[in-house]
Coordinates of C-alpha atoms in Angstrom, one line a residue:
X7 CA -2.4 -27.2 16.4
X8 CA 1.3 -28.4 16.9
X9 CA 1.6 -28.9 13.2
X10 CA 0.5 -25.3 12.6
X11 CA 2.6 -23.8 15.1
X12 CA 5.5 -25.4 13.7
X13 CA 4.4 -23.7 9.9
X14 CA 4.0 -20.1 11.5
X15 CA 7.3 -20.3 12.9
X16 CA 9.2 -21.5 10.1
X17 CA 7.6 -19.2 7.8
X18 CA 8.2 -16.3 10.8
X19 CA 11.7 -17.3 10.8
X20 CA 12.0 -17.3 7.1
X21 CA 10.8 -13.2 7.5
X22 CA 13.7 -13.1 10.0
X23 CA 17.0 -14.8 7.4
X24 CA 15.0 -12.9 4.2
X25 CA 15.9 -9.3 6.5
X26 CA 19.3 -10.8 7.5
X27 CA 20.4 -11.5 3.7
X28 CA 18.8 -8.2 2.3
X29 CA 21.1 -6.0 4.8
X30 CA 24.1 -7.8 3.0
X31 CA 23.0 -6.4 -0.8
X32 CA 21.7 -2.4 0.5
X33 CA 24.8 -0.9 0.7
X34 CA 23.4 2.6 -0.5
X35 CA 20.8 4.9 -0.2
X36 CA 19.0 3.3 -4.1
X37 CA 19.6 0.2 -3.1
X38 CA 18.1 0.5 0.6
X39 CA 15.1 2.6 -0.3
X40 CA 14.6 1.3 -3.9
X41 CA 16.7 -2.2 -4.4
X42 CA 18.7 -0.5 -6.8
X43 CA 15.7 0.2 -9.2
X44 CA 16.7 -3.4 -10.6
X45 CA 13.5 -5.6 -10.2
X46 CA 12.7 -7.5 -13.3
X47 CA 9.0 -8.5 -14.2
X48 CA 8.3 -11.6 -12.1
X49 CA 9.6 -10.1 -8.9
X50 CA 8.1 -6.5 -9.3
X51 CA 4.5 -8.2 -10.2
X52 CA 4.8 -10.3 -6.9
X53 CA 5.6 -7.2 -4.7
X54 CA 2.9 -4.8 -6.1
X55 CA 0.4 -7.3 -5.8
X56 CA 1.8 -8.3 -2.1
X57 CA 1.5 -5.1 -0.7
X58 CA -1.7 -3.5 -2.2
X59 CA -3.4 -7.3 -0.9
X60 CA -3.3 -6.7 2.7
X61 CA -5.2 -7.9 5.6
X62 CA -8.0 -5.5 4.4
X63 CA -8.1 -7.2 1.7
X64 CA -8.0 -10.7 2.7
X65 CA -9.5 -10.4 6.1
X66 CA -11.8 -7.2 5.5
X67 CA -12.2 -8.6 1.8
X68 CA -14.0 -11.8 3.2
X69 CA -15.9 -10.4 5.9
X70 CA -17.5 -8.2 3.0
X71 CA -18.4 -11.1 1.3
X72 CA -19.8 -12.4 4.6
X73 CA -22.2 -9.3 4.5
X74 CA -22.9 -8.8 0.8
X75 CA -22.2 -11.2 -1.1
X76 CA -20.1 -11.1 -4.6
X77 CA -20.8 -7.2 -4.4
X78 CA -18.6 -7.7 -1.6
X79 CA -15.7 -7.4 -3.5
X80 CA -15.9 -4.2 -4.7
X81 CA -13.3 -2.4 -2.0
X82 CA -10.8 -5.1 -3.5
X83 CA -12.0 -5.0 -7.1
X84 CA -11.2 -0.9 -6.9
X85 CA -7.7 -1.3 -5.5
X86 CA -7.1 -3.2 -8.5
X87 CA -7.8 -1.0 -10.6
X88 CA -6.0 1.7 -9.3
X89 CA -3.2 -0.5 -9.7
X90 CA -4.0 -1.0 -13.4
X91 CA -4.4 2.6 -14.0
X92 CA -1.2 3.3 -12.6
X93 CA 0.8 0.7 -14.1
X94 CA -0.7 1.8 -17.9
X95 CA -0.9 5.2 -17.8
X96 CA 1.3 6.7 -15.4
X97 CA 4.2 3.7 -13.8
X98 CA 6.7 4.7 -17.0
X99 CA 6.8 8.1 -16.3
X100 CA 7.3 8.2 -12.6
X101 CA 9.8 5.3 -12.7
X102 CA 12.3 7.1 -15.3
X103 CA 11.9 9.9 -12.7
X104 CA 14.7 8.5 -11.2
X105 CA 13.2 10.0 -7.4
X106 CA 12.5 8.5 -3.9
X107 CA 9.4 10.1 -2.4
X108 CA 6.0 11.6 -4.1
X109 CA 7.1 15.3 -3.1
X110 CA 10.5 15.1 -4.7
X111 CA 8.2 14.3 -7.9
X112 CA 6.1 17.4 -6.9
X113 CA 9.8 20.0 -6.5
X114 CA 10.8 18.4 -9.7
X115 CA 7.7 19.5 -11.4
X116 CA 6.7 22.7 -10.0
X117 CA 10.1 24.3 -9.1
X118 CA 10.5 23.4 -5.2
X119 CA 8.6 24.8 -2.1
X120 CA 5.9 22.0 -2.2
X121 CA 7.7 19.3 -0.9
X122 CA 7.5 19.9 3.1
X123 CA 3.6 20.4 3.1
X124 CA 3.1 17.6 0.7
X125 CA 5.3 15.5 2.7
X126 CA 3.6 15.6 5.8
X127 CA 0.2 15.0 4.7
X128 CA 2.4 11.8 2.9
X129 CA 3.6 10.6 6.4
X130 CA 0.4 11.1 8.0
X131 CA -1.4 8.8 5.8
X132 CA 1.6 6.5 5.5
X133 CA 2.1 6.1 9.1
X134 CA -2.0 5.3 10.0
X135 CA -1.7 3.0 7.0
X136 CA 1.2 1.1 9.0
X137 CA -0.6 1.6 12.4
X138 CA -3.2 -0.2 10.7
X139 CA -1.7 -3.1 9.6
X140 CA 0.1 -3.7 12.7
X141 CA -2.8 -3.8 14.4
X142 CA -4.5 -7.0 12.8
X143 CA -1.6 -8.9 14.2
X144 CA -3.8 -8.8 17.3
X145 CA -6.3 -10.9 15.4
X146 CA -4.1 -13.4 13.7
X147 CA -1.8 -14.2 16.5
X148 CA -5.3 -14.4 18.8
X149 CA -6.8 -17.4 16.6
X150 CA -3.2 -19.2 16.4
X151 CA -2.1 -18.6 20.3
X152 CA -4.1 -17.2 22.0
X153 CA -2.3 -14.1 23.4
X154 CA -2.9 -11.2 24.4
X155 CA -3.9 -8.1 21.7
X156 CA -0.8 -5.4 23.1
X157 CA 1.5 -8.9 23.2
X158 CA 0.4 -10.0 19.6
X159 CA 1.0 -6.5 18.2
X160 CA 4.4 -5.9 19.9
X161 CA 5.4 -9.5 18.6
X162 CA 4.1 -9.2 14.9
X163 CA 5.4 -5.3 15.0
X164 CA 9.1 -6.6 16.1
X165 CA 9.5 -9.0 13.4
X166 CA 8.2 -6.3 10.8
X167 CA 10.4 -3.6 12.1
X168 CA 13.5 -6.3 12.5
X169 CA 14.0 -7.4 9.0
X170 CA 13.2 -3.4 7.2
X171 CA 15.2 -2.3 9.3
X172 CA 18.3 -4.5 8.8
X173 CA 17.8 -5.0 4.2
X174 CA 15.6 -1.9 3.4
X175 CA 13.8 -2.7 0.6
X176 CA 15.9 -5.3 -0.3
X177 CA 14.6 -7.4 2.4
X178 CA 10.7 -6.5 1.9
X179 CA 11.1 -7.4 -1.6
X180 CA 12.5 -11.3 -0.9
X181 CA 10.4 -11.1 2.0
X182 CA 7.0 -9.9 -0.6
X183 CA 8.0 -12.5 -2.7
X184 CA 7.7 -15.5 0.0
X185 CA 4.4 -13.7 1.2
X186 CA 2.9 -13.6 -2.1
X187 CA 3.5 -17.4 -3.2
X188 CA 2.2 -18.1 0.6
X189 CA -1.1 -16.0 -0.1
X190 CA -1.9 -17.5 -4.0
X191 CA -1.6 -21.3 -1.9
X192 CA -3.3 -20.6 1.1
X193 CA -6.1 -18.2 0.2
X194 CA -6.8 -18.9 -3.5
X195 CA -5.7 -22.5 -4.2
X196 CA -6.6 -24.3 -0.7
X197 CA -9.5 -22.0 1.2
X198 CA -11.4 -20.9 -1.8
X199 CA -12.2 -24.8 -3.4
X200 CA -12.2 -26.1 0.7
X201 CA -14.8 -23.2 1.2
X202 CA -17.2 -23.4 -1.5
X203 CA -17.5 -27.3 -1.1
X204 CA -18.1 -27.2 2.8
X205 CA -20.6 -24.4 1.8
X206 CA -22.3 -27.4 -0.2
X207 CA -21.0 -26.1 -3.6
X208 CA -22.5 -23.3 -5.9
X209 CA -26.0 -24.6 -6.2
X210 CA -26.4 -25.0 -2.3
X211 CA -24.9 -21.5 -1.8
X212 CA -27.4 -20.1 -4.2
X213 CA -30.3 -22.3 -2.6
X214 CA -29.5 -21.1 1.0
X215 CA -28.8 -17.1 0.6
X216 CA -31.2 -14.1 -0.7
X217 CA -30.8 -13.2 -4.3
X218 CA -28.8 -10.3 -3.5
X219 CA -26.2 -12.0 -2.1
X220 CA -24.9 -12.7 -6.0
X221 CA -26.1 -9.7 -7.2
X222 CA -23.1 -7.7 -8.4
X223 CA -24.4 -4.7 -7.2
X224 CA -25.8 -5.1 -4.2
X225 CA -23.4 -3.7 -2.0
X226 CA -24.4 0.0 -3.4
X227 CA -23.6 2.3 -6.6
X228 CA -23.0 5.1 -3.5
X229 CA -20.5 2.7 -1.4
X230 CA -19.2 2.0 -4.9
X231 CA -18.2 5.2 -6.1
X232 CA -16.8 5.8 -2.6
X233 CA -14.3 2.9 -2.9
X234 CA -13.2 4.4 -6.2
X235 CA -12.6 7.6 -4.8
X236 CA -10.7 6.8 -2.0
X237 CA -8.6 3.1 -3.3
X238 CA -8.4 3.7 -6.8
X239 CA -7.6 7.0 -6.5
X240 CA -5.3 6.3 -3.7
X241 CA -3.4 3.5 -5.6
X242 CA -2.1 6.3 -8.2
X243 CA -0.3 8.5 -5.2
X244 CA 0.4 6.5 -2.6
X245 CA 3.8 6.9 -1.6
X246 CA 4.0 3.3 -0.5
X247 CA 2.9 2.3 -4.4
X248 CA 5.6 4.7 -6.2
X249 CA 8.4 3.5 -4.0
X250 CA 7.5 -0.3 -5.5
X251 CA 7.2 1.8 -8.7
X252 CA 10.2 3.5 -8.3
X253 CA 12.0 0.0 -7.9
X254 CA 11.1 -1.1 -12.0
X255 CA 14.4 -1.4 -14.1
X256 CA 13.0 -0.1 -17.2
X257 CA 9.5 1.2 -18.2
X258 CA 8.5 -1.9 -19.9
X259 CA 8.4 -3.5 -16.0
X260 CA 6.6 -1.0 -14.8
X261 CA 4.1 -1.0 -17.2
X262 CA 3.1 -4.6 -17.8
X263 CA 4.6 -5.9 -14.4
X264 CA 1.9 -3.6 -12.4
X265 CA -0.7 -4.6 -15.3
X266 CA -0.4 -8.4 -14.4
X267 CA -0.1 -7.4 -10.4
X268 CA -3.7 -5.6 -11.2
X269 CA -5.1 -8.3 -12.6
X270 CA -3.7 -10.7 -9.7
X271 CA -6.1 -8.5 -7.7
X272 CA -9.0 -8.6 -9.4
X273 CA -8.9 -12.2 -8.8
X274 CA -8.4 -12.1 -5.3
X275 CA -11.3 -9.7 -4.8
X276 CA -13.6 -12.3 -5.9
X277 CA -11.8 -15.1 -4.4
X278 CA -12.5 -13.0 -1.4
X279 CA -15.9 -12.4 -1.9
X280 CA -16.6 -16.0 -2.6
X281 CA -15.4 -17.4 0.5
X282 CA -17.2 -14.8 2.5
X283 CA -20.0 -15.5 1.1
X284 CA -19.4 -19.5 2.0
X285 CA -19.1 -18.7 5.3
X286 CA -22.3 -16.7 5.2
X287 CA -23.9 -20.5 4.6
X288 CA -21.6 -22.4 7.3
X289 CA -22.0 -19.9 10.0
X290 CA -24.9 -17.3 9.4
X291 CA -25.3 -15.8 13.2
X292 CA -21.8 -14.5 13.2
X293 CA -21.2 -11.3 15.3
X294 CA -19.4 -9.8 13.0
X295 CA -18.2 -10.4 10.0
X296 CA -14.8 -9.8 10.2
X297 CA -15.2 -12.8 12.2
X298 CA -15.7 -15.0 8.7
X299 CA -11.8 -15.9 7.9
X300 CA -10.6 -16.9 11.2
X301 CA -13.8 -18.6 11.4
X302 CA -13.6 -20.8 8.9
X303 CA -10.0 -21.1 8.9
X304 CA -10.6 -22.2 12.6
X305 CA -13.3 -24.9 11.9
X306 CA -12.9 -25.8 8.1
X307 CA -9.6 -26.8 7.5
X308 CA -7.6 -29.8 8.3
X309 CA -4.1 -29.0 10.0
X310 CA -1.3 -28.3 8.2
X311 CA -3.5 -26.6 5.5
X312 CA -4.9 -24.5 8.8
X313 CA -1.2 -23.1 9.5
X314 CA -0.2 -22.8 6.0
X315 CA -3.8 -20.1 5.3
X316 CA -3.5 -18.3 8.9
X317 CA 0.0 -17.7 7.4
X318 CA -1.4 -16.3 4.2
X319 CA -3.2 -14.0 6.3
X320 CA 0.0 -13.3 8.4
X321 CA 1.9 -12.5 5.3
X322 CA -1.2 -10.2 3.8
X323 CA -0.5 -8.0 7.1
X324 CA 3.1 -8.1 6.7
X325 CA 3.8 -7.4 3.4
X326 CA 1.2 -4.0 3.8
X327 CA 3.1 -3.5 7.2
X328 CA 6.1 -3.4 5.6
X329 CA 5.3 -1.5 2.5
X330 CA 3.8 1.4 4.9
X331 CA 6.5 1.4 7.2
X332 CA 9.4 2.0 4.8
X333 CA 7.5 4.3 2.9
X334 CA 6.8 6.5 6.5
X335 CA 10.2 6.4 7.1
X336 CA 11.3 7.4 3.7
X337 CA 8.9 10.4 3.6
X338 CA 9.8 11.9 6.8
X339 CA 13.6 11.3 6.5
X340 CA 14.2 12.4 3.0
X341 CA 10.7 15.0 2.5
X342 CA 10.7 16.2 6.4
X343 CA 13.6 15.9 8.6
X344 CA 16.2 17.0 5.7
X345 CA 14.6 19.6 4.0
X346 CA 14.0 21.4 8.3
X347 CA 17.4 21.1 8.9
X348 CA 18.8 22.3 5.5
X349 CA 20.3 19.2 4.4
X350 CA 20.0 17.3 0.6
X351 CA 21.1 14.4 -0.9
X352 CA 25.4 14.8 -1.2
X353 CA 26.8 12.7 -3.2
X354 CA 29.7 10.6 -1.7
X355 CA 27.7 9.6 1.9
X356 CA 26.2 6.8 1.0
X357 CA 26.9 4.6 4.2
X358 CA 25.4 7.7 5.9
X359 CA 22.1 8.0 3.8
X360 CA 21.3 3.8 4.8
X361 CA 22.3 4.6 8.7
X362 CA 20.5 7.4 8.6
X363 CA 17.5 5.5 7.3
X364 CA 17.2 3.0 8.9
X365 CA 17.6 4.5 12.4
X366 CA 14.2 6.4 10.9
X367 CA 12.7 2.9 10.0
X368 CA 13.2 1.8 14.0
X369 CA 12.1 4.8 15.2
X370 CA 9.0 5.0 12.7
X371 CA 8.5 1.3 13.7
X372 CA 8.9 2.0 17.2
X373 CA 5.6 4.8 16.7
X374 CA 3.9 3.0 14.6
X375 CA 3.7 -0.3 17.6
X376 CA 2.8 2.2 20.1
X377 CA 0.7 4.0 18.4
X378 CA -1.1 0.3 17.5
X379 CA -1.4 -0.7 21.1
X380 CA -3.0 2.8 21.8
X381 CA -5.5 2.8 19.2
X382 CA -9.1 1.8 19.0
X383 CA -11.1 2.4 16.1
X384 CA -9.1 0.6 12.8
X385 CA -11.6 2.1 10.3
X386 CA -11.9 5.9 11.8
X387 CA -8.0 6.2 11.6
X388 CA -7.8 4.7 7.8
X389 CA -10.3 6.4 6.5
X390 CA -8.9 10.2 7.6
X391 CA -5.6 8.9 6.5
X392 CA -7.2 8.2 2.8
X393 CA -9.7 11.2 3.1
X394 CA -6.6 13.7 3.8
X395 CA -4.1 11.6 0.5
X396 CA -7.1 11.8 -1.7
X397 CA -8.6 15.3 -0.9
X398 CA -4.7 16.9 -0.3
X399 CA -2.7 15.3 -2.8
X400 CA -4.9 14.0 -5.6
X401 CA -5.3 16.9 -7.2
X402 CA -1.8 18.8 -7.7
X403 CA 0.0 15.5 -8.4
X404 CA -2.3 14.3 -11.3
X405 CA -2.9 17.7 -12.2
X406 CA 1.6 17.8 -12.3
X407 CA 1.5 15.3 -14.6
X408 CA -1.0 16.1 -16.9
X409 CA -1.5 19.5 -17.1
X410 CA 1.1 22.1 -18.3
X411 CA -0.6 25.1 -17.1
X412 CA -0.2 23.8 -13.4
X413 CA 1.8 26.1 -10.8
X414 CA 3.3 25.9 -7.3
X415 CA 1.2 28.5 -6.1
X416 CA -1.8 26.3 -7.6
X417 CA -0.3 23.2 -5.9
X418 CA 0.3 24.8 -2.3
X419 CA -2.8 26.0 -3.0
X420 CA -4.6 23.0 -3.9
X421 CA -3.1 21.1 -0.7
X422 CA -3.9 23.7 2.1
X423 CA -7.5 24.0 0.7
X424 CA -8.5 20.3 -0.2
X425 CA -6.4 19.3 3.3
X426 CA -8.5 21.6 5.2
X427 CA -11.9 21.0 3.8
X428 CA -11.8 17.3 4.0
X429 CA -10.7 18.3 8.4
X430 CA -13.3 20.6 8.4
X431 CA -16.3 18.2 6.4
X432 CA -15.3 15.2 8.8
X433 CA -15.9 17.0 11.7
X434 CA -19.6 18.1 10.8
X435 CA -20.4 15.2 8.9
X436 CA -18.3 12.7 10.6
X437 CA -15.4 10.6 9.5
X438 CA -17.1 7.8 7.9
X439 CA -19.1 9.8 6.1
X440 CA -19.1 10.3 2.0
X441 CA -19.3 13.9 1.8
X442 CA -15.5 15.1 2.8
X443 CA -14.3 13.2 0.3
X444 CA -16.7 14.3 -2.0
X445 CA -16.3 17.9 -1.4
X446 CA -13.0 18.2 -0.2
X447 CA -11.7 16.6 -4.4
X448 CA -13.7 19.4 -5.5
X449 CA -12.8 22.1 -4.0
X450 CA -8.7 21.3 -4.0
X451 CA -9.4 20.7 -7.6
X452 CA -11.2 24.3 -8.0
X453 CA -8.7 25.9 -6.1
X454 CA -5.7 24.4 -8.3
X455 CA -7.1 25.5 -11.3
X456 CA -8.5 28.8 -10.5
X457 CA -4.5 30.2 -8.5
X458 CA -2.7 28.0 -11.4
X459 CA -4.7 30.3 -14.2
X460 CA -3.9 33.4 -12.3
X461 CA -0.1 33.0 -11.3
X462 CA 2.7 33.1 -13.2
X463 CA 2.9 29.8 -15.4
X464 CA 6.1 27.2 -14.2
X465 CA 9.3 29.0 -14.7
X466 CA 10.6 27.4 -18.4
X467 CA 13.7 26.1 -16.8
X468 CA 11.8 24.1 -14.5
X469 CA 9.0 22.8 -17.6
X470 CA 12.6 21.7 -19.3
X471 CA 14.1 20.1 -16.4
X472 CA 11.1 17.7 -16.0
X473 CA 10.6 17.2 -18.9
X474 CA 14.2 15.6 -19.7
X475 CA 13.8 13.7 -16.7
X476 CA 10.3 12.2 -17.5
X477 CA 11.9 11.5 -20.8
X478 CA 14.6 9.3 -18.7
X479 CA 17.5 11.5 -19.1
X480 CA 19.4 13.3 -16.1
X481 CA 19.0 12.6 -12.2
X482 CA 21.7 11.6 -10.8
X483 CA 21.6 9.5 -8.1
X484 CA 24.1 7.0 -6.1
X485 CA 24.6 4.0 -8.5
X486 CA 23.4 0.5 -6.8
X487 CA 26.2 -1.4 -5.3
X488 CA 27.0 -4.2 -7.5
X489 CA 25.7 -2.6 -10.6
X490 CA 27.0 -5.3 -12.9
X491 CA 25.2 -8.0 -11.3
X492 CA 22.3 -9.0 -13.4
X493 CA 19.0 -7.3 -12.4
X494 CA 16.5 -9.3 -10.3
X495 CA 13.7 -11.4 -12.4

């Protein structure tokens, strides 16, 4: 294993100079949070793809395979298109928004008062998502050196926290790139063809599993439409998906950069799929099948190639880790801790807005490691986190953007209602059940309609205001440092 020691820590201590250099280039608050909103196509594709592809995707994605078969890439194969949907129908608007955080998006469009309540259901699901991702560091760093789970979390955590803390986004963004060029090698150009042919190719894999096992809907139209409802609706309000949205230099980017990221997921979600299912042949007594990736990792692959793929996975964490963690620590600076003490954006402070930042990047980093090492159940925690963004937020952000008629009082509304139902439904039917999902959409989506039709419609001043800034025009904002330097590719 001394070969793939030695490729984990270079590529570790890559993460480490990527943070170093990025705290050299954020030297204000859009360059910090949003790298200047100067990202041209090849760069922006890379980072949306690198953090919607986490270890969810790559480790989950392949143990779902391992259970169903092709159907098994469904979870991966929604996330994408959310991401599609996004970038086509909604990316250009929100990036000429010129804002930093979901609820800003929600003041600018309804006239204030929603961003507090908006922006702690944000942070919730934000912060699980990080707690999340940090913990499948336990798992990674288990198969490659055998340490301890509170050990492998602190040390995966640390690295994480390090370089966002010291480059912002700047540094996620190299650090996304690296990560993503180290997932298409290890997972899609070495483990997939390795995979299939140790499996005994197609016609051996087909020979030795049930039918279902390529059926492409075997996994369930039920679990189906559940994936749908919680990732690709989740893909279109993330705050951890805006922010990369947010970092587009022009529409065009947005649009057609998130488009070819979208379809970089599609691909992985069978690629996923596949190799599950190939380890389904080599080792079909598996207790669990979130055991298939390390497993076959483990046994499969000749050295060198073994540390280069157990890095992919490391980087599928990471870049998710990352994403999540500056996007917690965005929301609860900028939507949370300024709006309770009074305080907004001033113009001329911007060494202030990056300290004060990233002092709530280690401090949300900080959390989010303890909060890892505490924490049991993975799924239980995700899943309220997406049951509470979906069922809370859905409804009076799309409704924002495509409906006129839409009003605060609606949108407060909306939240409280869809927040509380979705609380209330997963404590009768449980938390991994369909129904508060389900029910809770509904009735925010009721709720917003029926308090939007009978209150006062948006104040005019307000309906012009957004719509000159969804038109690109106003919003001012601390220009990048270095402004004249050509934008990033």
């Amino acid at each position: 294993m001394a070969v793939d020691y030695a490729v984990i820590v270079v590529y570790l201590a890559g993460m480490l100079a990527m943070g170093w250099w990025g705290m050299r280039r954020a030297k204000s608050k859009s360059e910090f949070l949003v790298a200047g909103r100067r990202l041209g196509p090849w760069m922006y594709s890379g980072t949306m793809a690198a953090i919607v592809l986490g270890g969810a995707s790559t480790i989950g994605g392949v143990g779902l395979g391992y259970k169903y078969g092709l159907s098994g890439a469904w979870m991966v194969v929604t996330i994408g298109l959310g991401l599609l949907a996004l970038s086509v129908f909604f990316s250009a608007r929100i990036a000429r928004l010129k804002v930093y955080t979901v609820s800003e998006m929600l003041d600018l469009r309804y006239g204030g008062r929603a961003g507090v309540i908006s922006g702690v259901v944000m942070w919730a699901y934000t912060l699980m998502l990080a707690v999340t991702s940090t913990i499948a560091y336990a798992t990674i760093f288990d198969v490659l050196f055998d340490i301890d789970r509170t050990v492998s979390i602190i040390l995966g955590g640390a690295i994480v926290v390090a370089y966002s803390t010291l480059g912002g986004m700047w540094s996620i963004t190299l650090t996304d790139m690296v990560q993503f060029v180290v997932k298409t090698v290890g997972v899609l150009l070495l483990l997939l063809p390795i995979a299939v042919v140790k499996a005994g190719g197609w016609s051996e894999m087909r020979a030795e599993l049930p039918g279902e096992y390529f059926a492409p809907l075997g996994i369930g139209g039920e679990t189906i439409f559940t994936y749908v409802l919680i990732y690709t609706f989740g893909m279109l309000i993330g705050q951890d998906i805006w922010q990369r949205v947010f970092t587009a230099r022009g529409d065009k980017v947005a649009r057609w950069g998130g488009t070819a990221a979208g379809t970089y997921c599609l691909v992985y979600a069978v690629a996923g799929a596949v190799i599950g299912t190939a380890a389904k042949v080599l080792y079909p007594n598996l207790p669990s099948a979130d055991d298939a990736f390390a497993t076959i990792v483990k046994d499969e692959l000749p050295m060198g190639v073994r540390g280069l793929v157990l890095a992919a996975a490391l980087a599928a964490v990471m870049s998710t880790s990352s994403g999540a963690l500056i996007a917690c620590a965005t929301v609860a600076n900028n939507d949370i801790w300024s709006r309770l003490r009074g305080l907004g954006s001033r113009a001329g402070e911007a060494h202030d807005e990056v300290r004060g930042n990233r002092a709530f990047i280690l401090a949300m980093g900080v959390c989010v490691i303890a909060i890892a090492i505490a924490l049991n159940d993975v799924v239980e925690a995700l899943t309220v986190a997406y049951n509470l963004l979906v069922g809370g937020l859905l409804v009076p952000i799309l409704g924002g953007l495509l409906w006129k008629r839409g009003t605060v009082q609606g949108a407060l509304a909306s939240m409280v209602v869809g927040g509380v139902a979705v609380i209330a439904l997963m404590a009768g039917y449980g938390i991994l059940a369909d129904e508060p999902v389900f029910y809770g959409l509904l009735s925010s989506l009721a709720v917003y309609v029926a308090v939007s039709l009978f209150t006062r419609p948006t104040d005019a001043a307000v309906l012009a205001n957004w719509r000159e800034r969804l038109a690109g025009r106003g919003g001012g904002e601390d220009e990048p440092a270095g402004r004249n330097e050509p934008a990033a590719v």
